[in-house]
mmCIF file of C-alpha atoms in Angstrom:
data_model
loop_
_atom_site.group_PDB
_atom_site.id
_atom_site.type_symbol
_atom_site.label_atom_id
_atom_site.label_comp_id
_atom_site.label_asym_id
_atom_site.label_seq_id
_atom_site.Cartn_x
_atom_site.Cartn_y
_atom_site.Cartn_z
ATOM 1 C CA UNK A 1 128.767 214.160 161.086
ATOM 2 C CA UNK A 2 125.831 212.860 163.023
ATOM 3 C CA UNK A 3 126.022 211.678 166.655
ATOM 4 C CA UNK A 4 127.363 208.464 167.426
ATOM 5 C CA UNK A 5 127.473 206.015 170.758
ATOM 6 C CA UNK A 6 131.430 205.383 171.866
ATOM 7 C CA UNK A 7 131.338 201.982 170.732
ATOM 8 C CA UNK A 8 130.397 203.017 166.923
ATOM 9 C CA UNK A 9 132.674 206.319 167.440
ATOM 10 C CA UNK A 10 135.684 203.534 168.062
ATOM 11 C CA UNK A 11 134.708 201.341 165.081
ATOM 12 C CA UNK A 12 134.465 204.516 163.061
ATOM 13 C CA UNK A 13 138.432 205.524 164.062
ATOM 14 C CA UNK A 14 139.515 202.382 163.644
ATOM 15 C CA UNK A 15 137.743 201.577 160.514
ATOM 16 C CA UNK A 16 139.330 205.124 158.880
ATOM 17 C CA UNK A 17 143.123 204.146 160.192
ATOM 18 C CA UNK A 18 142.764 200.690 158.556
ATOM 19 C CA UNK A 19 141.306 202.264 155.391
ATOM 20 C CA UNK A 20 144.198 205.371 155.325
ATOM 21 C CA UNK A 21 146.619 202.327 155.988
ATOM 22 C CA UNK A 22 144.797 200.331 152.176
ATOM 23 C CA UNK A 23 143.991 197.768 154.631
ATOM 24 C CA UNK A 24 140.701 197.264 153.743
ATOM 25 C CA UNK A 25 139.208 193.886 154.466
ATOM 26 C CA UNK A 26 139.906 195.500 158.014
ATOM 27 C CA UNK A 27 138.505 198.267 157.390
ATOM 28 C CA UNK A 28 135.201 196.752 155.881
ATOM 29 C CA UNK A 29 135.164 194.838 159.172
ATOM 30 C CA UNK A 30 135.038 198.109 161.189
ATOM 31 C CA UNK A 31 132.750 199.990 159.619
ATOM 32 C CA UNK A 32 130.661 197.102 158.803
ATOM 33 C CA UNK A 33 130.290 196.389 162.871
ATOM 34 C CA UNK A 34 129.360 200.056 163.512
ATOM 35 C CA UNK A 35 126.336 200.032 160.725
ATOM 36 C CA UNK A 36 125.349 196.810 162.749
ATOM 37 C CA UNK A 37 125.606 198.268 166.530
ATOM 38 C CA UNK A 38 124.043 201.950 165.270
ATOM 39 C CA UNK A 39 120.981 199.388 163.421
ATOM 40 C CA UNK A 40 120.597 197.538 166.629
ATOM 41 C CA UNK A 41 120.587 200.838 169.265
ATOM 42 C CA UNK A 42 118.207 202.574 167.032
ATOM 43 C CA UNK A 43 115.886 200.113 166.581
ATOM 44 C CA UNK A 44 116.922 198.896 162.606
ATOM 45 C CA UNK A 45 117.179 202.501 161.716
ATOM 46 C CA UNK A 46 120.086 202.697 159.395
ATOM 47 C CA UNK A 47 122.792 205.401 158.724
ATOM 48 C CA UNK A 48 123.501 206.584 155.369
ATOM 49 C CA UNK A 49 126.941 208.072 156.161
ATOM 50 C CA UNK A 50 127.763 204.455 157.330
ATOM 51 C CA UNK A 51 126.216 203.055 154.734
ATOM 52 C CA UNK A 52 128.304 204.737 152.863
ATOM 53 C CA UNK A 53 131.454 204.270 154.677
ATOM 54 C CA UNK A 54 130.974 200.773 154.704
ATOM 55 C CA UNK A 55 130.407 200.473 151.154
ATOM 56 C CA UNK A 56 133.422 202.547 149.672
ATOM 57 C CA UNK A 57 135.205 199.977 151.772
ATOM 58 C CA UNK A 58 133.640 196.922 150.155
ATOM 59 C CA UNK A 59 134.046 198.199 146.845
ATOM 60 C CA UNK A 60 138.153 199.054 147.709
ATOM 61 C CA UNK A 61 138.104 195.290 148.506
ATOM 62 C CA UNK A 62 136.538 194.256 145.731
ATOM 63 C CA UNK A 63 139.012 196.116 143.280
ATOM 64 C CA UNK A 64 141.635 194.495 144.993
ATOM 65 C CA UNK A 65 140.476 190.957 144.087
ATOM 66 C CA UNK A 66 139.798 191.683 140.818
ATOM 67 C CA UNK A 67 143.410 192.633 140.384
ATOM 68 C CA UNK A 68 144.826 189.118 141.865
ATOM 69 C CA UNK A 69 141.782 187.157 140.364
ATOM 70 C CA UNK A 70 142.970 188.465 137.142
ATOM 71 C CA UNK A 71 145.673 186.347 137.403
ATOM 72 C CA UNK A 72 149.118 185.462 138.707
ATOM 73 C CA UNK A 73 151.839 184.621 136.385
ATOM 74 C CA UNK A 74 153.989 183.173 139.177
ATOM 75 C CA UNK A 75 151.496 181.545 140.712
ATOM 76 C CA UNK A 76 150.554 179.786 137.537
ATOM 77 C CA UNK A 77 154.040 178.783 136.642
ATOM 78 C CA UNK A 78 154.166 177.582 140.196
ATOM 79 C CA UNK A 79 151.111 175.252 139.567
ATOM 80 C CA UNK A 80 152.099 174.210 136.164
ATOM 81 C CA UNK A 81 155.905 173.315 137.285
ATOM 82 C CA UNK A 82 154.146 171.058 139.852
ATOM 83 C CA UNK A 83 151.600 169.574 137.303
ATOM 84 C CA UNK A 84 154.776 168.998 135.311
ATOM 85 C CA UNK A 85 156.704 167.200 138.115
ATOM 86 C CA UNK A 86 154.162 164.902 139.145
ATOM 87 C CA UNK A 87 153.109 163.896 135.226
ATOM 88 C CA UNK A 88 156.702 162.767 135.175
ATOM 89 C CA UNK A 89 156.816 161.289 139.028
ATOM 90 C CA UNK A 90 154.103 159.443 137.455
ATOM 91 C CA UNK A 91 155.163 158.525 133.932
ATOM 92 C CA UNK A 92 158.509 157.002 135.336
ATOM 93 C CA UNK A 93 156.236 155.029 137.848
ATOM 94 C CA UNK A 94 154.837 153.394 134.595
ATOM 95 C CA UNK A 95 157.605 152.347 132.354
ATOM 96 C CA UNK A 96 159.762 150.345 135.196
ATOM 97 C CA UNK A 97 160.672 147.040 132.856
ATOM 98 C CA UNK A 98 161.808 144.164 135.025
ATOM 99 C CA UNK A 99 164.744 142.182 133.441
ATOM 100 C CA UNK A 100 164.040 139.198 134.764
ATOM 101 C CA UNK A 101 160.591 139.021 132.460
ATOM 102 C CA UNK A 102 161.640 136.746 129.607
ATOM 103 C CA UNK A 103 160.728 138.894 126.648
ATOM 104 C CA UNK A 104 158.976 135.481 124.930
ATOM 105 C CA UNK A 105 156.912 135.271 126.778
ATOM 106 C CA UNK A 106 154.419 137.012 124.426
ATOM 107 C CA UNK A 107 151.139 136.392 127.315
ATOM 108 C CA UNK A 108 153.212 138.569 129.977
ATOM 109 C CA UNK A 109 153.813 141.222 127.684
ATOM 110 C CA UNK A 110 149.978 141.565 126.581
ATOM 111 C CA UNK A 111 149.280 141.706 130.511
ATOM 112 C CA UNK A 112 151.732 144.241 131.210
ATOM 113 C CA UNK A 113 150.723 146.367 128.238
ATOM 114 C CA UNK A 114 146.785 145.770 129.309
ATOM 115 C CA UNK A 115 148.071 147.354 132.823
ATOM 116 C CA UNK A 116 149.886 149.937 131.504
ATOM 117 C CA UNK A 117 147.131 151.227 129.203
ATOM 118 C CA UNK A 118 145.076 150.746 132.200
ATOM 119 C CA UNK A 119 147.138 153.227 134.441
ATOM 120 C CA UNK A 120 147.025 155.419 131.502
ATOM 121 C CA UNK A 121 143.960 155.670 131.332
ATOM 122 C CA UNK A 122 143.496 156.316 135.442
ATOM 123 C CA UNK A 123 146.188 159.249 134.823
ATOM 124 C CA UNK A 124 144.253 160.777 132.046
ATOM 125 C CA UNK A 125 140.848 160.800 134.601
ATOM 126 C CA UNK A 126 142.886 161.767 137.278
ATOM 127 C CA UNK A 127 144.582 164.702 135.132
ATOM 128 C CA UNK A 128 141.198 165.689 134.394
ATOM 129 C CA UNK A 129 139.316 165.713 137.372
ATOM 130 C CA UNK A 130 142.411 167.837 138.246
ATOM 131 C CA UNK A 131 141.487 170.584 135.836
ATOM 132 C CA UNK A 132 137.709 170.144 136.737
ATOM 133 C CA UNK A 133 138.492 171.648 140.224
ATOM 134 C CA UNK A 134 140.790 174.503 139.191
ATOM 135 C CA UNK A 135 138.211 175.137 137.142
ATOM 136 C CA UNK A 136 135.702 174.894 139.524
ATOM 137 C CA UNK A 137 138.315 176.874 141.990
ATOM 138 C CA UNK A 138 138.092 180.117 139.551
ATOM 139 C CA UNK A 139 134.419 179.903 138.949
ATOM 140 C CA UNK A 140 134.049 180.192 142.578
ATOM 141 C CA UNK A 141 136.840 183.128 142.780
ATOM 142 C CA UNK A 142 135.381 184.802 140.174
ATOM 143 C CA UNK A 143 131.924 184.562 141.600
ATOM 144 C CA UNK A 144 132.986 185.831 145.431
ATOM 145 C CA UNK A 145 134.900 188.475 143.039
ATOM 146 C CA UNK A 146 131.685 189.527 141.662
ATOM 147 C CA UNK A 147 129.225 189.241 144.530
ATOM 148 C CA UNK A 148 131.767 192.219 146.174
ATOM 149 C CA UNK A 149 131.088 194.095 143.472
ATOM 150 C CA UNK A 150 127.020 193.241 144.112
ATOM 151 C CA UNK A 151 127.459 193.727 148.135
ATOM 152 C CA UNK A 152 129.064 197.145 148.043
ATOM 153 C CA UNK A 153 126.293 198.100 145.058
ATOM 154 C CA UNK A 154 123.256 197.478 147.438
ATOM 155 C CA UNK A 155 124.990 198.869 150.633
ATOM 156 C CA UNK A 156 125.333 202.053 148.450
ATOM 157 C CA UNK A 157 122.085 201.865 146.749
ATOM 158 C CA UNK A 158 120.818 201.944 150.478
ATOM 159 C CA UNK A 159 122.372 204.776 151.470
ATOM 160 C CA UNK A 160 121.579 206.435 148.328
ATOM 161 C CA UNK A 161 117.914 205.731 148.628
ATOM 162 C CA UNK A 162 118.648 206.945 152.545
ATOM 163 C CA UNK A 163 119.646 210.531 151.874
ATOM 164 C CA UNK A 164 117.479 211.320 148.815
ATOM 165 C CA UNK A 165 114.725 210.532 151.402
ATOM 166 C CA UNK A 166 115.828 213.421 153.322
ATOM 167 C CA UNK A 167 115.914 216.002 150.742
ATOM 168 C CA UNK A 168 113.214 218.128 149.602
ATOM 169 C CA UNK A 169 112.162 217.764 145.637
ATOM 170 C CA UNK A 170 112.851 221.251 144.341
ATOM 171 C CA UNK A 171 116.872 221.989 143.280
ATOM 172 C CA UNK A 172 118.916 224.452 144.565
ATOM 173 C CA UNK A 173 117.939 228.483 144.299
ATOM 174 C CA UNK A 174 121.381 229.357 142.898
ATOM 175 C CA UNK A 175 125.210 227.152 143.142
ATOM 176 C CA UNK A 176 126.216 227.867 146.922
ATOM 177 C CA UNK A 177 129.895 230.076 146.818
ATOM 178 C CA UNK A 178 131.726 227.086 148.503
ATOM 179 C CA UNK A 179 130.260 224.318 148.228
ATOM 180 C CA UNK A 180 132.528 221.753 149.683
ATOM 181 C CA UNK A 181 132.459 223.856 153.003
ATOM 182 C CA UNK A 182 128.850 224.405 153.531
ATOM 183 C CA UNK A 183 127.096 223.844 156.654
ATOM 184 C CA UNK A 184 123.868 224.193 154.683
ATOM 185 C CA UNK A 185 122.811 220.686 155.543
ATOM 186 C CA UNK A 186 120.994 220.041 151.847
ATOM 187 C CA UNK A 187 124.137 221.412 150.384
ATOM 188 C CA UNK A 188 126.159 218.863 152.832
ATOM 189 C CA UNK A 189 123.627 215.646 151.762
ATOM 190 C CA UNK A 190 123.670 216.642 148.265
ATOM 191 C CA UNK A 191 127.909 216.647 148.086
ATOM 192 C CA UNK A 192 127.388 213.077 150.053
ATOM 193 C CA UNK A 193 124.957 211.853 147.610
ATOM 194 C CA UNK A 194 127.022 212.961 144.644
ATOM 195 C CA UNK A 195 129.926 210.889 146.137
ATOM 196 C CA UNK A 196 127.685 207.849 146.321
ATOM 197 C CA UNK A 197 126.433 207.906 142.441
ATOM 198 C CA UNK A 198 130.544 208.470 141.608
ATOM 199 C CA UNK A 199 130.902 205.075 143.318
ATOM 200 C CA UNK A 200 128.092 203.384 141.921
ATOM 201 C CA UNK A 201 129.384 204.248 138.695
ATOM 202 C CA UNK A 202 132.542 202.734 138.731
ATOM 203 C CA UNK A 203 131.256 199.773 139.872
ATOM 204 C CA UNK A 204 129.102 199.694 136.972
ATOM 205 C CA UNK A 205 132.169 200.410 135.100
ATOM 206 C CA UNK A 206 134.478 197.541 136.981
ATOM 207 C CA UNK A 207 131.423 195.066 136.297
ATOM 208 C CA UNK A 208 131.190 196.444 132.478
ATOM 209 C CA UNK A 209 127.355 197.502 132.998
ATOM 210 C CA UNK A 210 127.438 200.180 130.831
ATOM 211 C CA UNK A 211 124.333 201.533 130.434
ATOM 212 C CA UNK A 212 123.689 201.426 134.629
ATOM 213 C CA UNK A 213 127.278 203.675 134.692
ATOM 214 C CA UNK A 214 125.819 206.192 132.205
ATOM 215 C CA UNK A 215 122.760 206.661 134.262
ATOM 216 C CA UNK A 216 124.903 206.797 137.726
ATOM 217 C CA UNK A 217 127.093 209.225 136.170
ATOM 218 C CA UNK A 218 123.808 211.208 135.008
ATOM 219 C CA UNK A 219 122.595 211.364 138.294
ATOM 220 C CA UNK A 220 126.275 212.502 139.255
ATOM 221 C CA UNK A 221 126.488 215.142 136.924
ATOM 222 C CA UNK A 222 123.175 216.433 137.618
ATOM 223 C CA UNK A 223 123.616 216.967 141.317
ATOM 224 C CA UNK A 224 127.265 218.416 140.718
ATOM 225 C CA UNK A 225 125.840 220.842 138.476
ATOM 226 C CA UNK A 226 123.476 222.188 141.310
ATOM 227 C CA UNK A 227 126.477 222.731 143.568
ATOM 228 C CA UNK A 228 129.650 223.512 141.467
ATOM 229 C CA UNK A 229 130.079 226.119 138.770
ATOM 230 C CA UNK A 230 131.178 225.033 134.996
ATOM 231 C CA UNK A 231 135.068 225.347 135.403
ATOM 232 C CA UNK A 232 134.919 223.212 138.479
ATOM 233 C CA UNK A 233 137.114 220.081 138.379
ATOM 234 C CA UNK A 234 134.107 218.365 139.272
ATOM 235 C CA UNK A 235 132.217 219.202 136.685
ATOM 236 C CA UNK A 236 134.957 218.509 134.164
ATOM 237 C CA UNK A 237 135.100 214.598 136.014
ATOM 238 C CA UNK A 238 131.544 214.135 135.503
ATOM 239 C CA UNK A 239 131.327 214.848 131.874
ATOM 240 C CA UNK A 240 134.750 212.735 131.171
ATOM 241 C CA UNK A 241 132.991 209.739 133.747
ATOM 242 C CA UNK A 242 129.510 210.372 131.793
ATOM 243 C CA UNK A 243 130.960 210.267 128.216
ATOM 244 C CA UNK A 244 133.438 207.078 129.435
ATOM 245 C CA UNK A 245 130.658 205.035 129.936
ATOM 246 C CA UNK A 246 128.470 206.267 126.850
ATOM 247 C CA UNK A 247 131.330 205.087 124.754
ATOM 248 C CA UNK A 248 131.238 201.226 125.779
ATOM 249 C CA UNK A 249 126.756 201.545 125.700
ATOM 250 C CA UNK A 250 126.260 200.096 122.639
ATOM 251 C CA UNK A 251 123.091 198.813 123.404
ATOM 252 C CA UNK A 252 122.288 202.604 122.888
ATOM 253 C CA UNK A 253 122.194 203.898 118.852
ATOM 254 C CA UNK A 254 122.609 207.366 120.534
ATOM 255 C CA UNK A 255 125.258 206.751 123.072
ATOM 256 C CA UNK A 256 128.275 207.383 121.379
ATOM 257 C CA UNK A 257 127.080 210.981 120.125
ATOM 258 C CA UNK A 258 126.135 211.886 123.954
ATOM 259 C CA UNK A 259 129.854 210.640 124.655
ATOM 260 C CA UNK A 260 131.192 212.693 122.110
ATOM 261 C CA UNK A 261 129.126 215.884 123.299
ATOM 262 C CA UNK A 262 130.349 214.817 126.858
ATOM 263 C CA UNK A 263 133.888 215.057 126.213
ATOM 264 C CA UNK A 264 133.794 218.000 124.108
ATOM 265 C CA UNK A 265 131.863 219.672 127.985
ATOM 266 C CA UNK A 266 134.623 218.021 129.845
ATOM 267 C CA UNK A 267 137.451 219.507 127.428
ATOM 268 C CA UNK A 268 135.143 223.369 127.786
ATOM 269 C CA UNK A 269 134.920 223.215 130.943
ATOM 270 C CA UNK A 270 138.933 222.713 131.614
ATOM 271 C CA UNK A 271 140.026 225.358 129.302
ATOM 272 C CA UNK A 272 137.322 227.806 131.097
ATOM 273 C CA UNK A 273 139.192 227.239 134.296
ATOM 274 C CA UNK A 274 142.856 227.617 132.910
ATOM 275 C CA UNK A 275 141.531 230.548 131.362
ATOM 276 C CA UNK A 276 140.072 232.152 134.911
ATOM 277 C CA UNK A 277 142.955 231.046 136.147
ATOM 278 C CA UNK A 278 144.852 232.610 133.307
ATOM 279 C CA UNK A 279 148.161 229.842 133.173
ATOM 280 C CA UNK A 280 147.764 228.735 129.696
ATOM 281 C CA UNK A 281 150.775 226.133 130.671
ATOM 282 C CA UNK A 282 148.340 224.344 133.154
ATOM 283 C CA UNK A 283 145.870 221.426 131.806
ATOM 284 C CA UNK A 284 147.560 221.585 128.637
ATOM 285 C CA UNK A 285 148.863 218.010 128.759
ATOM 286 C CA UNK A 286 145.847 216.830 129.469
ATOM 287 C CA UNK A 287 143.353 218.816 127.185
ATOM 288 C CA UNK A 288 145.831 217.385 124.456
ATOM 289 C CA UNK A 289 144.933 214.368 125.333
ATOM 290 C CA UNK A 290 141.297 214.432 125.754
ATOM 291 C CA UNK A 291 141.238 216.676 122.241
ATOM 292 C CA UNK A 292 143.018 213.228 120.832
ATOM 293 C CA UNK A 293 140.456 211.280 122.144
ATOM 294 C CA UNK A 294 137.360 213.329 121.187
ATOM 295 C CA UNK A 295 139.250 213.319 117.191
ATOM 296 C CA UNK A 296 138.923 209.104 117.619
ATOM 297 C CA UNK A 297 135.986 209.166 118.674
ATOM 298 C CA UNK A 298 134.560 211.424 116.021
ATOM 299 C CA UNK A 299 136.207 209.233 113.294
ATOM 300 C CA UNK A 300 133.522 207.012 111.571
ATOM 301 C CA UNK A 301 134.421 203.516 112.074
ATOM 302 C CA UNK A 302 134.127 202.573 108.410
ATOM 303 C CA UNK A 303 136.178 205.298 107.629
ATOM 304 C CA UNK A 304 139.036 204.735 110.484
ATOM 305 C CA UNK A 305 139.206 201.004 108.974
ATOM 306 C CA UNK A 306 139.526 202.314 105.631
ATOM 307 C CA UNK A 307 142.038 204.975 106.521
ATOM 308 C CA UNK A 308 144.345 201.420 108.309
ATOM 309 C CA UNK A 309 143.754 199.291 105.136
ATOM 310 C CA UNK A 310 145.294 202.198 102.909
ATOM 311 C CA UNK A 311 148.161 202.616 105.228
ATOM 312 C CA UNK A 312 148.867 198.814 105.529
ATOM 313 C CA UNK A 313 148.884 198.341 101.510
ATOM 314 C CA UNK A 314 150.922 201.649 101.536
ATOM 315 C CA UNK A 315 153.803 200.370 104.135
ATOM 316 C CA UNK A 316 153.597 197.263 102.046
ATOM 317 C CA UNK A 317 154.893 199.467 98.791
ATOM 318 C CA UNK A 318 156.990 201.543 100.757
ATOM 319 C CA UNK A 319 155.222 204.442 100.271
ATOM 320 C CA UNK A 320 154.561 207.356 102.657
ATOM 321 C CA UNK A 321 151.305 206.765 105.830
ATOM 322 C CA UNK A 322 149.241 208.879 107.117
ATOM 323 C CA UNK A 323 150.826 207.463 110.486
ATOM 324 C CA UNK A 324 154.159 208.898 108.899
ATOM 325 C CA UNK A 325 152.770 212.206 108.365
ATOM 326 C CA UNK A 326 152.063 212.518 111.418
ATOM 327 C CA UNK A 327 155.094 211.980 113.375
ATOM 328 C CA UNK A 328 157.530 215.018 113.242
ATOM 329 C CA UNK A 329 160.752 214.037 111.674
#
């Protein structure tokens, strides 16, 4: 870690209590202060690592808010009971009949009905100006949602930019024996900088830009594969990421046959490790489960449609599915 003043050493502790603590609107408050004080005692130079701190932070926070933007069952029942009440509040206000109006007198009655359509028709425009602003309301959640998203994208891309400034063109001779405890200081940026394109990934995936996840996970996988060895768990994460996001690309004809020979690395690279590590017990949940999802995605999609049509007209007759089949009895 680089040498800090006290003040941005302080920020720094308290920024990584508040963010062990999942408190991190605090925490982006912390760290955000000490990228501002290091900028202004060096000038506007800017640090990478709290760049980078700062921006893990910010995207924490803006996972969060997706989850309660997404909605709120009890909060919406809440604001829909109330909606209810006042309707009613309102529609008793309307029809109060006074018993003292003769009813034959036929001009009264046309007045009264002329008011009452008119307060009808101020309840209706007052009902839906109502809706405007909750409308308006989650338009502006959603967009403060999403400009997180954008905010902890550039303060990464900065850092990003930031450390591959400091590292020389040409890979790595040979993968270092330990990575993740090197002192080599290229070895050290290049396990930051790896970390970085893992984050900009998923917030390509959170934000459902697909084809900027495949090429952050790219970049992910190709600087893992400098440092780590096949069998790594690393390695194994950055194929599954890499093929993940290939899957949803469809702008990309090729995409989904790079995610299939992405998974099928992922699922090589596991069963290299159990086997080094010779516990054939170990992974084996999971390597069913990736196997599973390498056979879907290798089904053609004409032919997994046709294979649910024949089982739906075969339930229908009562005869035996390929579901059925299946399932051990």
């Amino acid at each position: 870690m680089a040498e800090y003043s006290e003040e941005v050493s302080k920020l720094l502790e308290s920024g990584a209590k508040s963010y062990a603590a999942k408190e991190y609107e605090e925490a982006v408050n912390h760290y955000g202060e000490a990228c501002q004080v290091y900028s202004s005692d060096n000038e506007g130079k800017e640090s990478p690592e709290l760049l980078f701190l700062y921006g893990k932070a910010l995207f924490q926070v803006a996972v969060s808010k997706n989850g309660i933007f997404g909605g709120n069952p009890d909060e919406a029942a809440a604001l829909a009971s109330n909606k209810e009440e006042k309707t009613e509040d309102a529609s008793n206000g309307m029809f109060q009949f006074s018993e003292e109006v003769p009813l034959a007198e036929e001009e009264d009655d046309d007045e009264e009905e002329e008011n009452q359509k008119e307060i009808e028709a101020k309840q209706q425009e007052e009902s839906a100006n109502d809706d405007d602003k909750e409308e308006d309301k989650d338009e502006e959640e959603k967009e403060e949602e999403q400009s997180d998203f954008e905010i902890a994208w550039e303060i990464l891309d900065l850092a990003r930019s930031l450390y591959e400034q400091s590292l020389p063109e040409t890979p790595l001779d040979k993968i270092p024996e330990d990575a993740e405890n090197s002192k080599d200081p290229i070895v050290v940026t290049k396990i930051k900088l790896s970390d970085i394109h893992d984050l900009l990934g998923e917030i390509s995936l959170e934000t459902e830009n697909f084809k900027q996840a495949s090429e952050d996970f790219q970049s992910l996988l190709k600087i893992r594969e400098e440092l780590f060895p096949f069998e790594s768990n690393l390695i194994s994460e950055a194929h599954y990421k890499l093929s993940l996001a290939l899957e949803f690309n469809f702008a990309d004809e090729e995409s989904k046959k790079k995610a299939i020979e992405h998974l099928k690395k992922a699922i090589e690279s596991i069963k290299l490790k159990q086997k080094d590590q010779k516990d054939e017990d170990k992974d084996i949940d999971l390597i069913k489960e990736l196997d599973s999802r390498l056979e879907d995605l290798q089904k053609d999609p004409n032919q997994a449609f046709d294979e649910q049509k024949n089982d739906i007209i075969k339930g229908i007759l009562g005869e035996v599915t390929s579901s059925d089949k299946q399932t051990p009895r």
